PDB file of C-alpha atoms in Angstrom:
ATOM      1  CA  LYS X  29     -77.622 -12.829 -65.942  1.00  0.00           C
ATOM      2  CA  ALA X  30     -79.356 -16.196 -65.862  1.00  0.00           C
ATOM      3  CA  GLY X  31     -78.427 -18.695 -68.569  1.00  0.00           C
ATOM      4  CA  VAL X  32     -80.685 -20.831 -70.701  1.00  0.00           C
ATOM      5  CA  THR X  33     -82.957 -22.926 -68.502  1.00  0.00           C
ATOM      6  CA  GLN X  34     -84.447 -26.196 -69.643  1.00  0.00           C
ATOM      7  CA  THR X  35     -87.041 -28.159 -67.738  1.00  0.00           C
ATOM      8  CA  PRO X  36     -87.338 -30.884 -66.797  1.00  0.00           C
ATOM      9  CA  ARG X  37     -83.745 -32.152 -66.710  1.00  0.00           C
ATOM     10  CA  TYR X  38     -84.790 -35.796 -66.911  1.00  0.00           C
ATOM     11  CA  LEU X  39     -87.905 -37.476 -68.183  1.00  0.00           C
ATOM     12  CA  ILE X  40     -89.023 -41.065 -68.568  1.00  0.00           C
ATOM     13  CA  LYS X  41     -91.945 -41.884 -70.848  1.00  0.00           C
ATOM     14  CA  THR X  42     -93.361 -44.963 -72.521  1.00  0.00           C
ATOM     15  CA  ARG X  43     -93.936 -45.569 -76.206  1.00  0.00           C
ATOM     16  CA  GLY X  44     -96.999 -43.858 -77.580  1.00  0.00           C
ATOM     17  CA  GLN X  45     -97.072 -41.112 -74.990  1.00  0.00           C
ATOM     18  CA  GLN X  46     -96.408 -37.484 -75.729  1.00  0.00           C
ATOM     19  CA  VAL X  47     -94.024 -35.087 -74.026  1.00  0.00           C
ATOM     20  CA  THR X  48     -93.524 -31.341 -73.725  1.00  0.00           C
ATOM     21  CA  LEU X  49     -90.140 -29.819 -72.986  1.00  0.00           C
ATOM     22  CA  SER X  50     -89.620 -26.230 -71.935  1.00  0.00           C
ATOM     23  CA  CYS X  51     -86.866 -23.710 -72.589  1.00  0.00           C
ATOM     24  CA  SER X  52     -86.401 -20.260 -71.100  1.00  0.00           C
ATOM     25  CA  PRO X  53     -83.831 -18.258 -73.078  1.00  0.00           C
ATOM     26  CA  ILE X  54     -81.421 -15.687 -71.755  1.00  0.00           C
ATOM     27  CA  SER X  55     -83.217 -12.438 -71.048  1.00  0.00           C
ATOM     28  CA  GLY X  56     -83.312 -10.305 -74.190  1.00  0.00           C
ATOM     29  CA  HIS X  57     -82.663 -13.187 -76.572  1.00  0.00           C
ATOM     30  CA  ARG X  58     -85.301 -13.561 -79.246  1.00  0.00           C
ATOM     31  CA  SER X  59     -84.106 -16.648 -81.068  1.00  0.00           C
ATOM     32  CA  VAL X  60     -84.503 -20.149 -79.693  1.00  0.00           C
ATOM     33  CA  SER X  61     -83.269 -23.307 -81.423  1.00  0.00           C
ATOM     34  CA  TRP X  62     -83.827 -26.932 -80.512  1.00  0.00           C
ATOM     35  CA  TYR X  63     -81.466 -29.834 -81.114  1.00  0.00           C
ATOM     36  CA  GLN X  64     -81.519 -33.577 -80.564  1.00  0.00           C
ATOM     37  CA  GLN X  65     -78.337 -35.334 -79.520  1.00  0.00           C
ATOM     38  CA  THR X  66     -77.821 -39.108 -79.573  1.00  0.00           C
ATOM     39  CA  PRO X  67     -74.640 -41.188 -79.391  1.00  0.00           C
ATOM     40  CA  GLY X  68     -75.230 -42.577 -82.860  1.00  0.00           C
ATOM     41  CA  GLN X  69     -76.339 -39.493 -84.792  1.00  0.00           C
ATOM     42  CA  GLY X  70     -74.647 -36.758 -82.799  1.00  0.00           C
ATOM     43  CA  LEU X  71     -76.261 -33.339 -82.762  1.00  0.00           C
ATOM     44  CA  GLN X  72     -79.169 -32.743 -85.119  1.00  0.00           C
ATOM     45  CA  PHE X  73     -81.091 -29.540 -85.692  1.00  0.00           C
ATOM     46  CA  LEU X  74     -84.804 -29.663 -84.978  1.00  0.00           C
ATOM     47  CA  PHE X  75     -86.103 -26.119 -85.473  1.00  0.00           C
ATOM     48  CA  GLU X  76     -85.542 -22.473 -84.744  1.00  0.00           C
ATOM     49  CA  TYR X  77     -87.996 -19.858 -83.571  1.00  0.00           C
ATOM     50  CA  PHE X  78     -87.589 -16.120 -83.774  1.00  0.00           C
ATOM     51  CA  SER X  79     -90.194 -13.678 -82.518  1.00  0.00           C
ATOM     52  CA  GLU X  80     -92.800 -16.455 -82.186  1.00  0.00           C
ATOM     53  CA  THR X  81     -92.300 -17.617 -85.788  1.00  0.00           C
ATOM     54  CA  GLN X  82     -90.639 -20.826 -86.896  1.00  0.00           C
ATOM     55  CA  ARG X  83     -87.763 -19.682 -89.101  1.00  0.00           C
ATOM     56  CA  ASN X  84     -86.039 -22.970 -89.853  1.00  0.00           C
ATOM     57  CA  LYS X  85     -86.804 -26.631 -89.569  1.00  0.00           C
ATOM     58  CA  GLY X  86     -84.604 -29.715 -89.711  1.00  0.00           C
ATOM     59  CA  ASN X  87     -85.458 -33.117 -91.145  1.00  0.00           C
ATOM     60  CA  PHE X  88     -87.637 -34.528 -88.416  1.00  0.00           C
ATOM     61  CA  PRO X  89     -91.119 -36.023 -88.706  1.00  0.00           C
ATOM     62  CA  GLY X  90     -94.212 -34.022 -87.915  1.00  0.00           C
ATOM     63  CA  ARG X  91     -94.432 -35.677 -84.493  1.00  0.00           C
ATOM     64  CA  PHE X  92     -91.880 -33.087 -83.443  1.00  0.00           C
ATOM     65  CA  SER X  93     -93.326 -29.622 -83.072  1.00  0.00           C
ATOM     66  CA  GLY X  94     -92.605 -26.477 -81.173  1.00  0.00           C
ATOM     67  CA  ARG X  95     -93.744 -22.999 -80.430  1.00  0.00           C
ATOM     68  CA  GLN X  96     -92.446 -19.777 -78.993  1.00  0.00           C
ATOM     69  CA  PHE X  97     -94.328 -17.410 -76.753  1.00  0.00           C
ATOM     70  CA  SER X  98     -94.296 -13.628 -76.705  1.00  0.00           C
ATOM     71  CA  ASN X  99     -91.758 -13.645 -73.845  1.00  0.00           C
ATOM     72  CA  SER X 100     -89.439 -15.775 -76.066  1.00  0.00           C
ATOM     73  CA  ARG X 101     -89.895 -18.878 -73.928  1.00  0.00           C
ATOM     74  CA  SER X 102     -90.235 -21.944 -76.103  1.00  0.00           C
ATOM     75  CA  GLU X 103     -91.738 -25.386 -75.819  1.00  0.00           C
ATOM     76  CA  MET X 104     -91.077 -28.491 -77.840  1.00  0.00           C
ATOM     77  CA  ASN X 105     -93.594 -31.288 -78.147  1.00  0.00           C
ATOM     78  CA  VAL X 106     -93.078 -34.851 -79.294  1.00  0.00           C
ATOM     79  CA  SER X 107     -96.196 -36.936 -79.859  1.00  0.00           C
ATOM     80  CA  THR X 108     -96.549 -40.700 -80.172  1.00  0.00           C
ATOM     81  CA  LEU X 109     -93.136 -41.334 -78.678  1.00  0.00           C
ATOM     82  CA  GLU X 110     -90.906 -44.022 -80.166  1.00  0.00           C
ATOM     83  CA  LEU X 111     -87.947 -45.793 -78.585  1.00  0.00           C
ATOM     84  CA  GLY X 112     -85.653 -43.940 -81.001  1.00  0.00           C
ATOM     85  CA  ASP X 113     -86.727 -40.604 -79.546  1.00  0.00           C
ATOM     86  CA  SER X 114     -84.619 -41.304 -76.470  1.00  0.00           C
ATOM     87  CA  ALA X 115     -82.031 -38.560 -76.553  1.00  0.00           C
ATOM     88  CA  LEU X 116     -80.701 -35.409 -75.007  1.00  0.00           C
ATOM     89  CA  TYR X 117     -82.763 -32.450 -76.207  1.00  0.00           C
ATOM     90  CA  LEU X 118     -80.868 -29.187 -76.177  1.00  0.00           C
ATOM     91  CA  CYS X 119     -82.180 -25.675 -76.448  1.00  0.00           C
ATOM     92  CA  ALA X 120     -80.034 -22.709 -77.461  1.00  0.00           C
ATOM     93  CA  SER X 121     -80.815 -19.025 -77.453  1.00  0.00           C
ATOM     94  CA  SER X 122     -79.243 -16.108 -79.259  1.00  0.00           C
ATOM     95  CA  LEU X 123     -79.920 -12.420 -79.573  1.00  0.00           C
ATOM     96  CA  ASP X 124     -81.241 -12.690 -83.108  1.00  0.00           C
ATOM     97  CA  ASP X 125     -81.495 -15.209 -85.899  1.00  0.00           C
ATOM     98  CA  GLY X 126     -78.648 -15.934 -88.245  1.00  0.00           C
ATOM     99  CA  PRO X 127     -74.978 -16.490 -87.399  1.00  0.00           C
ATOM    100  CA  SER X 128     -74.858 -15.098 -83.856  1.00  0.00           C
ATOM    101  CA  ILE X 129     -73.406 -16.796 -80.808  1.00  0.00           C
ATOM    102  CA  GLN X 130     -75.714 -19.372 -79.327  1.00  0.00           C
ATOM    103  CA  TYR X 131     -75.910 -20.198 -75.645  1.00  0.00           C
ATOM    104  CA  PHE X 132     -77.045 -23.691 -74.789  1.00  0.00           C
ATOM    105  CA  GLY X 133     -78.968 -25.022 -71.838  1.00  0.00           C
ATOM    106  CA  ALA X 134     -77.966 -28.196 -70.020  1.00  0.00           C
ATOM    107  CA  GLY X 135     -80.597 -30.171 -71.899  1.00  0.00           C
ATOM    108  CA  THR X 136     -83.464 -32.498 -71.089  1.00  0.00           C
ATOM    109  CA  ARG X 137     -82.606 -36.174 -71.137  1.00  0.00           C
ATOM    110  CA  LEU X 138     -85.606 -38.115 -72.413  1.00  0.00           C
ATOM    111  CA  SER X 139     -85.807 -41.865 -72.030  1.00  0.00           C
ATOM    112  CA  VAL X 140     -88.564 -43.711 -73.853  1.00  0.00           C
ATOM    113  CA  LEU X 141     -89.286 -47.216 -72.543  1.00  0.00           C
TER     114      LEU X 141
ATOM    115  CA  LYS E   5     -75.545 -34.188 -99.846  1.00  0.00           C
ATOM    116  CA  ASN E   6     -74.192 -31.797 -97.207  1.00  0.00           C
ATOM    117  CA  GLN E   7     -71.629 -33.480 -94.985  1.00  0.00           C
ATOM    118  CA  VAL E   8     -69.185 -32.532 -92.243  1.00  0.00           C
ATOM    119  CA  GLU E   9     -66.327 -34.880 -91.405  1.00  0.00           C
ATOM    120  CA  GLN E  10     -64.189 -34.393 -88.325  1.00  0.00           C
ATOM    121  CA  SER E  11     -60.862 -35.968 -87.539  1.00  0.00           C
ATOM    122  CA  PRO E  12     -59.529 -37.515 -85.519  1.00  0.00           C
ATOM    123  CA  GLN E  13     -62.478 -39.152 -83.748  1.00  0.00           C
ATOM    124  CA  SER E  14     -60.555 -39.079 -80.505  1.00  0.00           C
ATOM    125  CA  LEU E  15     -57.271 -37.692 -79.301  1.00  0.00           C
ATOM    126  CA  ILE E  16     -55.214 -37.990 -76.132  1.00  0.00           C
ATOM    127  CA  ILE E  17     -52.568 -35.369 -75.397  1.00  0.00           C
ATOM    128  CA  LEU E  18     -50.393 -34.374 -72.476  1.00  0.00           C
ATOM    129  CA  GLU E  19     -51.224 -31.255 -70.513  1.00  0.00           C
ATOM    130  CA  GLY E  20     -49.358 -28.257 -71.876  1.00  0.00           C
ATOM    131  CA  LYS E  21     -49.098 -29.593 -75.418  1.00  0.00           C
ATOM    132  CA  ASN E  22     -50.770 -28.096 -78.484  1.00  0.00           C
ATOM    133  CA  CYS E  23     -53.178 -29.919 -80.754  1.00  0.00           C
ATOM    134  CA  THR E  24     -55.138 -29.371 -83.956  1.00  0.00           C
ATOM    135  CA  LEU E  25     -58.555 -30.750 -84.807  1.00  0.00           C
ATOM    136  CA  GLN E  26     -59.775 -30.962 -88.390  1.00  0.00           C
ATOM    137  CA  CYS E  27     -63.122 -30.363 -90.050  1.00  0.00           C
ATOM    138  CA  ASN E  28     -63.805 -30.993 -93.740  1.00  0.00           C
ATOM    139  CA  TYR E  29     -67.146 -30.100 -95.227  1.00  0.00           C
ATOM    140  CA  THR E  30     -69.134 -30.421 -98.418  1.00  0.00           C
ATOM    141  CA  VAL E  31     -71.854 -27.922 -97.605  1.00  0.00           C
ATOM    142  CA  SER E  32     -73.210 -25.599-100.239  1.00  0.00           C
ATOM    143  CA  PRO E  33     -73.918 -22.738-100.427  1.00  0.00           C
ATOM    144  CA  PHE E  34     -71.690 -22.025 -97.466  1.00  0.00           C
ATOM    145  CA  SER E  35     -72.836 -19.470 -94.925  1.00  0.00           C
ATOM    146  CA  ASN E  36     -70.759 -19.915 -91.778  1.00  0.00           C
ATOM    147  CA  LEU E  37     -68.804 -22.454 -89.742  1.00  0.00           C
ATOM    148  CA  ARG E  38     -68.922 -22.802 -85.970  1.00  0.00           C
ATOM    149  CA  TRP E  39     -66.861 -24.702 -83.453  1.00  0.00           C
ATOM    150  CA  TYR E  40     -68.442 -25.811 -80.180  1.00  0.00           C
ATOM    151  CA  LYS E  41     -66.956 -27.362 -77.057  1.00  0.00           C
ATOM    152  CA  GLN E  42     -69.118 -29.807 -75.144  1.00  0.00           C
ATOM    153  CA  ASP E  43     -68.169 -31.098 -71.732  1.00  0.00           C
ATOM    154  CA  THR E  44     -69.611 -34.450 -70.714  1.00  0.00           C
ATOM    155  CA  GLY E  45     -73.161 -34.042 -69.444  1.00  0.00           C
ATOM    156  CA  ARG E  46     -73.431 -30.395 -70.405  1.00  0.00           C
ATOM    157  CA  GLY E  47     -74.696 -28.356 -73.340  1.00  0.00           C
ATOM    158  CA  PRO E  48     -72.269 -27.148 -76.033  1.00  0.00           C
ATOM    159  CA  VAL E  49     -70.461 -23.847 -75.666  1.00  0.00           C
ATOM    160  CA  SER E  50     -69.786 -21.706 -78.713  1.00  0.00           C
ATOM    161  CA  LEU E  51     -66.069 -21.141 -79.378  1.00  0.00           C
ATOM    162  CA  THR E  52     -65.961 -19.389 -82.757  1.00  0.00           C
ATOM    163  CA  ILE E  53     -68.133 -18.459 -85.727  1.00  0.00           C
ATOM    164  CA  MET E  54     -66.553 -17.740 -89.105  1.00  0.00           C
ATOM    165  CA  THR E  55     -68.164 -16.497 -92.277  1.00  0.00           C
ATOM    166  CA  PHE E  56     -66.855 -16.902 -95.819  1.00  0.00           C
ATOM    167  CA  SER E  57     -64.618 -13.847 -95.656  1.00  0.00           C
ATOM    168  CA  GLU E  58     -62.888 -14.781 -92.395  1.00  0.00           C
ATOM    169  CA  ASN E  59     -59.972 -17.187 -92.365  1.00  0.00           C
ATOM    170  CA  THR E  60     -58.890 -16.973 -88.725  1.00  0.00           C
ATOM    171  CA  LYS E  61     -60.696 -16.394 -85.460  1.00  0.00           C
ATOM    172  CA  SER E  62     -59.347 -16.674 -81.949  1.00  0.00           C
ATOM    173  CA  ASN E  63     -60.975 -17.160 -78.585  1.00  0.00           C
ATOM    174  CA  GLY E  64     -58.314 -17.272 -75.912  1.00  0.00           C
ATOM    175  CA  ARG E  65     -56.191 -20.382 -76.417  1.00  0.00           C
ATOM    176  CA  TYR E  66     -58.501 -21.560 -79.215  1.00  0.00           C
ATOM    177  CA  THR E  67     -57.776 -20.495 -82.799  1.00  0.00           C
ATOM    178  CA  ALA E  68     -59.971 -21.579 -85.692  1.00  0.00           C
ATOM    179  CA  THR E  69     -58.949 -21.317 -89.320  1.00  0.00           C
ATOM    180  CA  LEU E  70     -61.081 -21.580 -92.414  1.00  0.00           C
ATOM    181  CA  ASP E  71     -60.061 -22.309 -95.997  1.00  0.00           C
ATOM    182  CA  ALA E  72     -63.188 -21.816 -98.058  1.00  0.00           C
ATOM    183  CA  ASP E  73     -61.426 -22.953-101.237  1.00  0.00           C
ATOM    184  CA  THR E  74     -60.529 -26.391 -99.898  1.00  0.00           C
ATOM    185  CA  LYS E  75     -63.563 -26.479 -97.587  1.00  0.00           C
ATOM    186  CA  GLN E  76     -61.463 -27.202 -94.545  1.00  0.00           C
ATOM    187  CA  SER E  77     -61.352 -25.782 -91.062  1.00  0.00           C
ATOM    188  CA  SER E  78     -59.094 -26.493 -88.136  1.00  0.00           C
ATOM    189  CA  LEU E  79     -59.265 -25.737 -84.441  1.00  0.00           C
ATOM    190  CA  HIS E  80     -55.900 -25.250 -82.785  1.00  0.00           C
ATOM    191  CA  ILE E  81     -55.627 -25.481 -79.011  1.00  0.00           C
ATOM    192  CA  THR E  82     -52.536 -23.961 -77.470  1.00  0.00           C
ATOM    193  CA  ALA E  83     -50.960 -25.009 -74.174  1.00  0.00           C
ATOM    194  CA  SER E  84     -53.720 -27.485 -73.396  1.00  0.00           C
ATOM    195  CA  GLN E  85     -55.233 -27.709 -69.925  1.00  0.00           C
ATOM    196  CA  LEU E  86     -57.063 -30.530 -68.192  1.00  0.00           C
ATOM    197  CA  SER E  87     -60.275 -28.508 -68.578  1.00  0.00           C
ATOM    198  CA  ASP E  88     -59.938 -28.738 -72.358  1.00  0.00           C
ATOM    199  CA  SER E  89     -61.006 -32.382 -72.133  1.00  0.00           C
ATOM    200  CA  ALA E  90     -64.300 -32.374 -74.021  1.00  0.00           C
ATOM    201  CA  SER E  91     -65.889 -33.097 -77.375  1.00  0.00           C
ATOM    202  CA  TYR E  92     -65.333 -30.481 -80.066  1.00  0.00           C
ATOM    203  CA  ILE E  93     -68.042 -30.200 -82.668  1.00  0.00           C
ATOM    204  CA  CYS E  94     -67.828 -28.501 -86.059  1.00  0.00           C
ATOM    205  CA  VAL E  95     -71.088 -27.161 -87.502  1.00  0.00           C
ATOM    206  CA  VAL E  96     -71.512 -25.758 -90.996  1.00  0.00           C
ATOM    207  CA  SER E  97     -74.441 -23.638 -92.049  1.00  0.00           C
ATOM    208  CA  ALA E  98     -75.771 -23.629 -95.619  1.00  0.00           C
ATOM    209  CA  ALA E  99     -77.669 -20.543 -96.697  1.00  0.00           C
ATOM    210  CA  GLY E 100     -80.930 -20.802 -98.542  1.00  0.00           C
ATOM    211  CA  ALA E 101     -83.654 -18.445 -99.634  1.00  0.00           C
ATOM    212  CA  GLY E 102     -84.619 -16.879 -96.332  1.00  0.00           C
ATOM    213  CA  SER E 103     -83.490 -19.879 -94.300  1.00  0.00           C
ATOM    214  CA  TYR E 104     -80.451 -21.957 -93.482  1.00  0.00           C
ATOM    215  CA  GLN E 105     -79.631 -25.571 -92.748  1.00  0.00           C
ATOM    216  CA  LEU E 106     -77.116 -26.820 -90.230  1.00  0.00           C
ATOM    217  CA  THR E 107     -74.896 -29.844 -90.765  1.00  0.00           C
ATOM    218  CA  PHE E 108     -73.070 -31.214 -87.737  1.00  0.00           C
ATOM    219  CA  GLY E 109     -69.877 -33.196 -87.495  1.00  0.00           C
ATOM    220  CA  LYS E 110     -69.758 -36.167 -85.138  1.00  0.00           C
ATOM    221  CA  GLY E 111     -67.144 -34.414 -83.016  1.00  0.00           C
ATOM    222  CA  THR E 112     -63.609 -35.068 -81.814  1.00  0.00           C
ATOM    223  CA  LYS E 113     -63.252 -36.309 -78.269  1.00  0.00           C
ATOM    224  CA  LEU E 114     -60.183 -34.738 -76.702  1.00  0.00           C
ATOM    225  CA  SER E 115     -58.644 -36.061 -73.508  1.00  0.00           C
ATOM    226  CA  VAL E 116     -55.921 -34.026 -71.837  1.00  0.00           C
ATOM    227  CA  ILE E 117     -53.911 -36.030 -69.311  1.00  0.00           C
ATOM    228  CA  PRO E 118     -51.457 -34.831 -66.676  1.00  0.00           C
TER     229      PRO E 118
END
């Protein structure tokens, strides 16, 4: 069974640009969550989608948005990139929402110059 | 303010020894507590999830405990192996009306040396 796949693995952008990251969950999983990880702040929760609906959202500005498609694949978009957006963006999938085991992808490392 | 504090920040132990990592939280209302292991350059891997009514959960050589009264959790690693070298992250979920919020600890970096 394939794991959680995130693309691309690495990305370099400049300030002001926008970026879209993709996440394919494990087959059969309906919940997808996104996280940002930086050395200074550690892991932070961005949002969770379940059956194409955003179920939870962390404390991030509106420049961060996401969506989930009918096949459970999810995308995350960051507009008007800032230097501080440089981070590892992790996606995790689980069978359903709530306290179930999450399986993480390897992440997309975004560098904003 | 919801907070999760982990200690120690880093730890070095000899292969074969046991160790215990701590997690103290001030998250309310408590829903569940998770421990993750994250190898360098990789995504986290879920080790355990505990709800309010559970006070111990094991996953192989990893045993997590939860004291909901004192708001403390520990992760005990038995007979450590070199592959246990990783960061261990404690995450506490607060339940809300139809939603939940996650609060993450900064992690404990464990190094197991031969």
